[in-house]
Amino acid sequence: MEVVIRTSKTDKDSTGETIAIPRGSHPLTDPVAAWRDWLHVLDQAGDATPRLLRRVNRHGTIGPSLGADAVNVIVRDLAVRAGVPSADTINAHSLRAGGATVAYAAGVPVAIIAKHGRWAPTSPVVLRYIRAVDRWRDNAMRNVGL
């Protein structure tokens, strides 16, 4: 699936960029399947505008785009309900760090992570997003022969 990001804080001129999103390996976390399901929901509701982030009230009525802080509230609420430690500190930006971290842990090169996350190719900023998952395995001194 390809997603067009029309504008962002790193794209002040709004030139836009297309990001490739591969299929997931698990049906419950496959972003392509989730998108198709969302399109089906919109079609059933008679809604022809396939916006990704939309309000859905407790009655299932689909509304307009989410407000500025809505994604933070949703992510934090889900973290609390899932029992994630320190859930009150989690926000949508945590997803960006989490994506970079799991990609790095899976062996994806930093340059590829930077491109996908739309960081500049030589920017050291991407390295601040990659969290050490295991302080013993991800230790700079582990394999230096001491």
CSV table of N, CA, C and O in Angstrom, one decimal, residues 25-131:
chain,number,residue,atom,x,y,z
A,25,SER,N,2.4,-9.5,8.8
A,25,SER,CA,2.4,-10.9,8.9
A,25,SER,C,1.3,-11.5,9.7
A,25,SER,O,1.1,-12.7,9.8
A,26,HIS,N,0.6,-10.7,10.5
A,26,HIS,CA,-0.5,-11.2,11.3
A,26,HIS,C,-1.8,-10.4,11.0
A,26,HIS,O,-1.8,-9.2,10.8
A,27,PRO,N,-2.9,-11.2,10.8
A,27,PRO,CA,-4.1,-10.5,10.3
A,27,PRO,C,-4.6,-9.4,11.2
A,27,PRO,O,-5.2,-8.5,10.7
A,28,LEU,N,-4.3,-9.5,12.5
A,28,LEU,CA,-4.8,-8.4,13.4
A,28,LEU,C,-4.0,-7.2,13.4
A,28,LEU,O,-4.4,-6.1,13.9
A,29,THR,N,-2.8,-7.2,12.9
A,29,THR,CA,-1.9,-6.1,12.8
A,29,THR,C,-1.5,-5.7,11.4
A,29,THR,O,-0.6,-4.8,11.3
A,30,ASP,N,-2.1,-6.3,10.4
A,30,ASP,CA,-1.8,-6.0,9.0
A,30,ASP,C,-2.4,-4.6,8.6
A,30,ASP,O,-3.6,-4.5,8.6
A,31,PRO,N,-1.5,-3.6,8.4
A,31,PRO,CA,-2.0,-2.3,8.1
A,31,PRO,C,-2.8,-2.2,6.8
A,31,PRO,O,-3.7,-1.5,6.6
A,32,VAL,N,-2.4,-3.1,5.8
A,32,VAL,CA,-3.1,-3.1,4.5
A,32,VAL,C,-4.6,-3.7,4.7
A,32,VAL,O,-5.5,-3.1,4.2
A,33,ALA,N,-4.7,-4.7,5.5
A,33,ALA,CA,-6.0,-5.3,5.8
A,33,ALA,C,-6.8,-4.3,6.6
A,33,ALA,O,-8.0,-4.2,6.4
A,34,ALA,N,-6.2,-3.6,7.6
A,34,ALA,CA,-6.9,-2.6,8.4
A,34,ALA,C,-7.5,-1.5,7.5
A,34,ALA,O,-8.6,-1.1,7.7
A,35,TRP,N,-6.7,-1.1,6.5
A,35,TRP,CA,-7.1,0.0,5.6
A,35,TRP,C,-8.3,-0.5,4.8
A,35,TRP,O,-9.3,0.2,4.6
A,36,ARG,N,-8.2,-1.7,4.3
A,36,ARG,CA,-9.3,-2.3,3.5
A,36,ARG,C,-10.6,-2.4,4.3
A,36,ARG,O,-11.7,-2.1,3.8
A,37,ASP,N,-10.4,-2.8,5.6
A,37,ASP,CA,-11.6,-2.9,6.5
A,37,ASP,C,-12.2,-1.5,6.7
A,37,ASP,O,-13.4,-1.4,6.7
A,38,TRP,N,-11.3,-0.5,6.9
A,38,TRP,CA,-11.8,0.9,7.1
A,38,TRP,C,-12.5,1.4,5.9
A,38,TRP,O,-13.6,2.0,6.0
A,39,LEU,N,-12.0,1.1,4.7
A,39,LEU,CA,-12.7,1.5,3.4
A,39,LEU,C,-14.1,0.8,3.3
A,39,LEU,O,-15.0,1.4,2.9
A,40,HIS,N,-14.1,-0.4,3.8
A,40,HIS,CA,-15.4,-1.1,3.8
A,40,HIS,C,-16.4,-0.5,4.7
A,40,HIS,O,-17.6,-0.3,4.4
A,41,VAL,N,-15.9,-0.1,5.9
A,41,VAL,CA,-16.8,0.6,6.9
A,41,VAL,C,-17.3,1.9,6.3
A,41,VAL,O,-18.5,2.2,6.4
A,42,LEU,N,-16.4,2.7,5.7
A,42,LEU,CA,-16.8,3.9,5.1
A,42,LEU,C,-17.8,3.7,4.0
A,42,LEU,O,-18.8,4.5,3.9
A,43,ASP,N,-17.6,2.7,3.2
A,43,ASP,CA,-18.5,2.4,2.1
A,43,ASP,C,-19.9,2.0,2.7
A,43,ASP,O,-20.9,2.5,2.2
A,44,GLN,N,-19.9,1.2,3.7
A,44,GLN,CA,-21.2,0.8,4.3
A,44,GLN,C,-21.9,2.0,4.9
A,44,GLN,O,-23.2,2.1,5.0
A,45,ALA,N,-21.1,3.0,5.4
A,45,ALA,CA,-21.7,4.2,5.9
A,45,ALA,C,-22.1,5.3,4.9
A,45,ALA,O,-22.7,6.3,5.2
A,46,GLY,N,-21.8,5.0,3.6
A,46,GLY,CA,-22.1,5.9,2.5
A,46,GLY,C,-21.2,7.1,2.5
A,46,GLY,O,-21.5,8.1,2.0
A,47,ASP,N,-20.0,6.9,3.0
A,47,ASP,CA,-19.0,8.0,3.1
A,47,ASP,C,-18.0,7.8,2.0
A,47,ASP,O,-17.3,6.8,1.9
A,48,ALA,N,-17.8,8.8,1.1
A,48,ALA,CA,-16.9,8.6,0.0
A,48,ALA,C,-15.5,9.3,0.2
A,48,ALA,O,-14.7,9.3,-0.7
A,49,THR,N,-15.3,9.8,1.4
A,49,THR,CA,-14.0,10.4,1.7
A,49,THR,C,-13.1,9.5,2.6
A,49,THR,O,-13.4,9.4,3.8
A,50,PRO,N,-12.2,8.8,2.0
A,50,PRO,CA,-11.5,7.8,2.8
A,50,PRO,C,-10.3,8.3,3.6
A,50,PRO,O,-9.2,8.0,3.4
A,51,ARG,N,-10.7,9.2,4.5
A,51,ARG,CA,-9.7,9.8,5.5
A,51,ARG,C,-9.3,8.7,6.5
A,51,ARG,O,-10.2,8.0,7.0
A,52,LEU,N,-8.1,8.6,6.8
A,52,LEU,CA,-7.7,7.6,7.8
A,52,LEU,C,-8.1,7.9,9.2
A,52,LEU,O,-8.7,7.1,9.9
A,53,LEU,N,-7.8,9.1,9.7
A,53,LEU,CA,-8.0,9.4,11.1
A,53,LEU,C,-9.3,10.2,11.2
A,53,LEU,O,-9.3,11.4,10.9
A,54,ARG,N,-10.3,9.5,11.7
A,54,ARG,CA,-11.7,10.1,11.8
A,54,ARG,C,-12.3,9.9,13.1
A,54,ARG,O,-11.9,8.9,13.8
A,55,ARG,N,-13.2,10.7,13.5
A,55,ARG,CA,-13.9,10.5,14.7
A,55,ARG,C,-15.0,9.4,14.5
A,55,ARG,O,-15.5,9.3,13.5
A,56,VAL,N,-15.1,8.6,15.5
A,56,VAL,CA,-16.2,7.6,15.6
A,56,VAL,C,-16.8,7.7,17.0
A,56,VAL,O,-16.1,7.4,17.9
A,57,ASN,N,-18.1,8.1,17.1
A,57,ASN,CA,-18.7,8.3,18.4
A,57,ASN,C,-19.1,6.9,19.0
A,57,ASN,O,-19.0,5.9,18.3
A,58,ARG,N,-19.6,6.9,20.2
A,58,ARG,CA,-19.9,5.7,20.9
A,58,ARG,C,-21.1,4.9,20.2
A,58,ARG,O,-21.3,3.8,20.5
A,59,HIS,N,-21.8,5.6,19.3
A,59,HIS,CA,-22.8,4.9,18.6
A,59,HIS,C,-22.4,4.4,17.2
A,59,HIS,O,-23.2,3.9,16.4
A,60,GLY,N,-21.1,4.6,16.9
A,60,GLY,CA,-20.5,4.2,15.6
A,60,GLY,C,-20.7,5.1,14.5
A,60,GLY,O,-20.4,4.8,13.4
A,61,THR,N,-21.1,6.3,14.8
A,61,THR,CA,-21.3,7.3,13.7
A,61,THR,C,-19.9,7.9,13.4
A,61,THR,O,-19.2,8.4,14.3
A,62,ILE,N,-19.6,7.9,12.1
A,62,ILE,CA,-18.3,8.4,11.6
A,62,ILE,C,-18.4,9.9,11.4
A,62,ILE,O,-19.3,10.4,10.7
A,63,GLY,N,-17.4,10.6,12.0
A,63,GLY,CA,-17.4,12.1,11.9
A,63,GLY,C,-16.2,12.6,11.1
A,63,GLY,O,-15.6,11.8,10.3
A,64,PRO,N,-15.9,13.9,11.2
A,64,PRO,CA,-14.8,14.5,10.5
A,64,PRO,C,-13.5,14.1,11.0
A,64,PRO,O,-13.4,13.2,11.9
A,65,SER,N,-12.5,14.7,10.6
A,65,SER,CA,-11.1,14.4,11.0
A,65,SER,C,-11.0,14.6,12.5
A,65,SER,O,-11.7,15.4,13.1
A,66,LEU,N,-10.0,13.9,13.1
A,66,LEU,CA,-9.7,14.0,14.5
A,66,LEU,C,-9.2,15.4,14.8
A,66,LEU,O,-8.5,16.0,14.0
A,67,GLY,N,-9.3,15.8,16.1
A,67,GLY,CA,-8.8,17.1,16.6
A,67,GLY,C,-7.3,16.9,16.8
A,67,GLY,O,-6.7,15.8,16.7
A,68,ALA,N,-6.6,18.0,17.1
A,68,ALA,CA,-5.2,18.1,17.2
A,68,ALA,C,-4.6,17.1,18.2
A,68,ALA,O,-3.5,16.5,17.9
A,69,ASP,N,-5.2,16.9,19.3
A,69,ASP,CA,-4.6,16.1,20.4
A,69,ASP,C,-5.3,14.7,20.5
A,69,ASP,O,-4.9,13.9,21.3
A,70,ALA,N,-6.2,14.4,19.6
A,70,ALA,CA,-7.0,13.2,19.7
A,70,ALA,C,-6.1,11.9,19.6
A,70,ALA,O,-6.4,11.0,20.3
A,71,VAL,N,-5.2,11.9,18.7
A,71,VAL,CA,-4.3,10.7,18.6
A,71,VAL,C,-3.5,10.4,19.9
A,71,VAL,O,-3.4,9.3,20.3
A,72,ASN,N,-3.0,11.5,20.5
A,72,ASN,CA,-2.3,11.4,21.8
A,72,ASN,C,-3.3,10.8,22.8
A,72,ASN,O,-2.9,9.8,23.5
A,73,VAL,N,-4.5,11.3,22.9
A,73,VAL,CA,-5.5,10.8,23.9
A,73,VAL,C,-5.8,9.3,23.6
A,73,VAL,O,-5.8,8.5,24.5
A,74,ILE,N,-6.0,8.9,22.4
A,74,ILE,CA,-6.3,7.6,22.0
A,74,ILE,C,-5.2,6.6,22.3
A,74,ILE,O,-5.4,5.6,22.9
A,75,VAL,N,-4.0,7.0,21.9
A,75,VAL,CA,-2.8,6.1,22.2
A,75,VAL,C,-2.6,6.0,23.7
A,75,VAL,O,-2.4,4.9,24.2
A,76,ARG,N,-2.7,7.0,24.4
A,76,ARG,CA,-2.5,7.0,25.9
A,76,ARG,C,-3.6,6.1,26.5
A,76,ARG,O,-3.3,5.3,27.4
A,77,ASP,N,-4.8,6.3,26.1
A,77,ASP,CA,-5.9,5.5,26.7
A,77,ASP,C,-5.7,4.0,26.4
A,77,ASP,O,-5.9,3.1,27.2
A,78,LEU,N,-5.3,3.7,25.2
A,78,LEU,CA,-5.1,2.3,24.8
A,78,LEU,C,-3.9,1.7,25.6
A,78,LEU,O,-3.9,0.5,26.1
A,79,ALA,N,-2.9,2.5,25.9
A,79,ALA,CA,-1.7,2.0,26.7
A,79,ALA,C,-2.2,1.8,28.1
A,79,ALA,O,-1.8,0.8,28.7
A,80,VAL,N,-3.0,2.7,28.7
A,80,VAL,CA,-3.5,2.5,30.0
A,80,VAL,C,-4.3,1.2,30.1
A,80,VAL,O,-4.1,0.4,31.0
A,81,ARG,N,-5.2,1.0,29.1
A,81,ARG,CA,-6.1,-0.2,29.1
A,81,ARG,C,-5.3,-1.5,28.9
A,81,ARG,O,-5.7,-2.5,29.4
A,82,ALA,N,-4.2,-1.4,28.2
A,82,ALA,CA,-3.3,-2.6,28.0
A,82,ALA,C,-2.4,-2.8,29.2
A,82,ALA,O,-1.7,-3.8,29.2
A,83,GLY,N,-2.4,-1.9,30.2
A,83,GLY,CA,-1.5,-2.1,31.3
A,83,GLY,C,0.0,-1.8,31.0
A,83,GLY,O,0.8,-2.4,31.7
A,84,VAL,N,0.3,-1.0,30.1
A,84,VAL,CA,1.6,-0.7,29.7
A,84,VAL,C,2.2,0.1,30.9
A,84,VAL,O,1.6,1.1,31.3
A,85,PRO,N,3.4,-0.2,31.3
A,85,PRO,CA,4.1,0.6,32.4
A,85,PRO,C,4.3,2.0,32.0
A,85,PRO,O,4.6,2.3,30.8
A,86,SER,N,4.1,2.9,32.9
A,86,SER,CA,4.2,4.4,32.6
A,86,SER,C,3.3,4.8,31.5
A,86,SER,O,3.7,5.7,30.7
A,87,ALA,N,2.1,4.2,31.3
A,87,ALA,CA,1.2,4.6,30.2
A,87,ALA,C,0.9,6.0,30.2
A,87,ALA,O,0.6,6.6,29.1
A,88,ASP,N,0.9,6.7,31.3
A,88,ASP,CA,0.5,8.1,31.3
A,88,ASP,C,1.5,9.0,30.6
A,88,ASP,O,1.2,10.2,30.3
A,89,THR,N,2.7,8.5,30.3
A,89,THR,CA,3.7,9.3,29.6
A,89,THR,C,3.7,9.0,28.1
A,89,THR,O,4.5,9.6,27.3
A,90,ILE,N,2.9,8.0,27.7
A,90,ILE,CA,2.9,7.6,26.3
A,90,ILE,C,2.0,8.5,25.4
A,90,ILE,O,1.0,9.0,25.9
A,91,ASN,N,2.5,8.8,24.2
A,91,ASN,CA,1.7,9.6,23.3
A,91,ASN,C,1.9,9.1,21.9
A,91,ASN,O,2.6,8.2,21.7
A,92,ALA,N,1.4,9.8,20.9
A,92,ALA,CA,1.5,9.4,19.5
A,92,ALA,C,3.0,9.4,19.1
A,92,ALA,O,3.4,8.6,18.2
A,93,HIS,N,3.7,10.3,19.6
A,93,HIS,CA,5.2,10.4,19.3
A,93,HIS,C,5.9,9.1,19.7
A,93,HIS,O,6.9,8.7,19.1
A,94,SER,N,5.4,8.4,20.7
A,94,SER,CA,5.9,7.1,21.2
A,94,SER,C,5.9,6.1,20.1
A,94,SER,O,6.7,5.2,20.0
A,95,LEU,N,4.8,6.2,19.2
A,95,LEU,CA,4.7,5.3,18.1
A,95,LEU,C,5.9,5.4,17.1
A,95,LEU,O,6.4,4.5,16.5
A,96,ARG,N,6.3,6.7,16.9
A,96,ARG,CA,7.4,6.9,16.0
A,96,ARG,C,8.7,6.3,16.6
A,96,ARG,O,9.5,5.7,15.9
A,97,ALA,N,8.9,6.5,17.9
A,97,ALA,CA,10.1,5.9,18.5
A,97,ALA,C,10.0,4.4,18.5
A,97,ALA,O,11.0,3.7,18.3
A,98,GLY,N,8.8,3.9,18.8
A,98,GLY,CA,8.6,2.5,18.8
A,98,GLY,C,8.9,1.8,17.5
A,98,GLY,O,9.5,0.8,17.4
A,99,GLY,N,8.4,2.5,16.4
A,99,GLY,CA,8.6,2.0,15.1
A,99,GLY,C,10.1,1.9,14.7
A,99,GLY,O,10.6,0.9,14.2
A,100,ALA,N,10.8,3.0,15.0
A,100,ALA,CA,12.3,3.0,14.8
A,100,ALA,C,13.0,2.0,15.6
A,100,ALA,O,13.9,1.3,15.1
A,101,THR,N,12.6,1.8,16.8
A,101,THR,CA,13.2,0.8,17.7
A,101,THR,C,13.0,-0.6,17.3
A,101,THR,O,14.0,-1.4,17.2
A,102,VAL,N,11.8,-1.0,17.0
A,102,VAL,CA,11.6,-2.4,16.5
A,102,VAL,C,12.2,-2.7,15.2
A,102,VAL,O,12.7,-3.8,14.9
A,103,ALA,N,12.3,-1.7,14.3
A,103,ALA,CA,12.9,-1.9,13.0
A,103,ALA,C,14.4,-2.1,13.2
A,103,ALA,O,15.0,-3.0,12.6
A,104,TYR,N,15.0,-1.3,14.1
A,104,TYR,CA,16.4,-1.4,14.4
A,104,TYR,C,16.7,-2.8,15.0
A,104,TYR,O,17.7,-3.5,14.7
A,105,ALA,N,15.9,-3.2,16.0
A,105,ALA,CA,16.0,-4.5,16.7
A,105,ALA,C,15.9,-5.6,15.7
A,105,ALA,O,16.5,-6.7,15.9
A,106,ALA,N,15.1,-5.4,14.6
A,106,ALA,CA,15.0,-6.5,13.6
A,106,ALA,C,16.1,-6.5,12.6
A,106,ALA,O,16.1,-7.2,11.6
A,107,GLY,N,17.1,-5.6,12.7
A,107,GLY,CA,18.2,-5.5,11.9
A,107,GLY,C,18.1,-4.6,10.7
A,107,GLY,O,18.9,-4.6,9.8
A,108,VAL,N,17.1,-3.8,10.6
A,108,VAL,CA,16.9,-2.8,9.5
A,108,VAL,C,18.0,-1.7,9.7
A,108,VAL,O,18.2,-1.2,10.7
A,109,PRO,N,18.7,-1.5,8.6
A,109,PRO,CA,19.8,-0.4,8.7
A,109,PRO,C,19.2,1.0,9.0
A,109,PRO,O,18.1,1.3,8.6
A,110,VAL,N,20.0,1.7,9.8
A,110,VAL,CA,19.5,3.1,10.2
A,110,VAL,C,19.1,3.9,9.0
A,110,VAL,O,18.2,4.7,9.1
A,111,ALA,N,19.9,3.8,7.9
A,111,ALA,CA,19.5,4.7,6.7
A,111,ALA,C,18.1,4.4,6.2
A,111,ALA,O,17.4,5.3,5.7
A,112,ILE,N,17.7,3.1,6.2
A,112,ILE,CA,16.4,2.7,5.8
A,112,ILE,C,15.4,3.2,6.7
A,112,ILE,O,14.3,3.7,6.3
A,113,ILE,N,15.6,3.1,8.0
A,113,ILE,CA,14.7,3.6,9.1
A,113,ILE,C,14.5,5.1,8.9
A,113,ILE,O,13.4,5.6,8.9
A,114,ALA,N,15.6,5.8,8.6
A,114,ALA,CA,15.6,7.3,8.5
A,114,ALA,C,14.7,7.6,7.3
A,114,ALA,O,13.9,8.5,7.3
A,115,LYS,N,14.9,6.9,6.2
A,115,LYS,CA,14.1,7.2,4.9
A,115,LYS,C,12.6,6.9,5.2
A,115,LYS,O,11.8,7.8,4.8
A,116,HIS,N,12.3,5.8,5.8
A,116,HIS,CA,10.9,5.5,6.0
A,116,HIS,C,10.3,6.5,7.0
A,116,HIS,O,9.1,6.9,6.9
A,117,GLY,N,11.0,6.9,8.0
A,117,GLY,CA,10.5,7.8,9.0
A,117,GLY,C,10.6,9.3,8.5
A,117,GLY,O,10.2,10.2,9.3
A,118,ARG,N,11.1,9.5,7.3
A,118,ARG,CA,11.2,10.8,6.7
A,118,ARG,C,12.2,11.7,7.5
A,118,ARG,O,12.0,12.9,7.5
A,119,TRP,N,13.2,11.1,8.1
A,119,TRP,CA,14.3,11.9,8.6
A,119,TRP,C,15.3,12.1,7.5
A,119,TRP,O,15.4,11.3,6.6
A,120,ALA,N,16.1,13.2,7.6
A,120,ALA,CA,17.1,13.4,6.5
A,120,ALA,C,18.1,12.2,6.6
A,120,ALA,O,18.4,11.7,7.7
A,121,PRO,N,18.6,11.7,5.4
A,121,PRO,CA,19.4,10.5,5.4
A,121,PRO,C,20.6,10.6,6.3
A,121,PRO,O,21.0,9.5,6.8
A,122,THR,N,21.2,11.7,6.5
A,122,THR,CA,22.4,11.8,7.4
A,122,THR,C,22.1,12.4,8.7
A,122,THR,O,23.0,12.7,9.5
A,123,SER,N,20.8,12.6,9.0
A,123,SER,CA,20.5,13.2,10.3
A,123,SER,C,20.7,12.3,11.5
A,123,SER,O,20.3,11.1,11.5
A,124,PRO,N,21.4,12.8,12.5
A,124,PRO,CA,21.6,12.0,13.7
A,124,PRO,C,20.3,12.0,14.6
A,124,PRO,O,20.3,11.2,15.5
A,125,VAL,N,19.3,12.7,14.2
A,125,VAL,CA,18.0,12.7,15.0
A,125,VAL,C,17.4,11.3,15.1
A,125,VAL,O,16.9,10.9,16.1
A,126,VAL,N,17.5,10.6,14.0
A,126,VAL,CA,16.9,9.2,14.0
A,126,VAL,C,17.5,8.4,15.1
A,126,VAL,O,16.8,7.6,15.7
A,127,LEU,N,18.7,8.6,15.4
A,127,LEU,CA,19.4,7.8,16.5
A,127,LEU,C,18.8,8.1,17.9
A,127,LEU,O,18.8,7.2,18.8
A,128,ARG,N,18.2,9.2,18.1
A,128,ARG,CA,17.6,9.6,19.3
A,128,ARG,C,16.2,8.8,19.5
A,128,ARG,O,15.7,8.7,20.6
A,129,TYR,N,15.7,8.4,18.4
A,129,TYR,CA,14.4,7.7,18.4
A,129,TYR,C,14.6,6.2,18.7
A,129,TYR,O,13.6,5.5,19.1
A,130,ILE,N,15.7,5.7,18.4
A,130,ILE,CA,16.0,4.2,18.6
A,130,ILE,C,16.3,4.0,20.0
A,130,ILE,O,17.3,4.5,20.5
A,131,ARG,N,15.5,3.3,20.7
A,131,ARG,CA,15.7,3.0,22.2
A,131,ARG,C,16.4,1.7,22.3
A,131,ARG,O,16.2,0.7,21.6
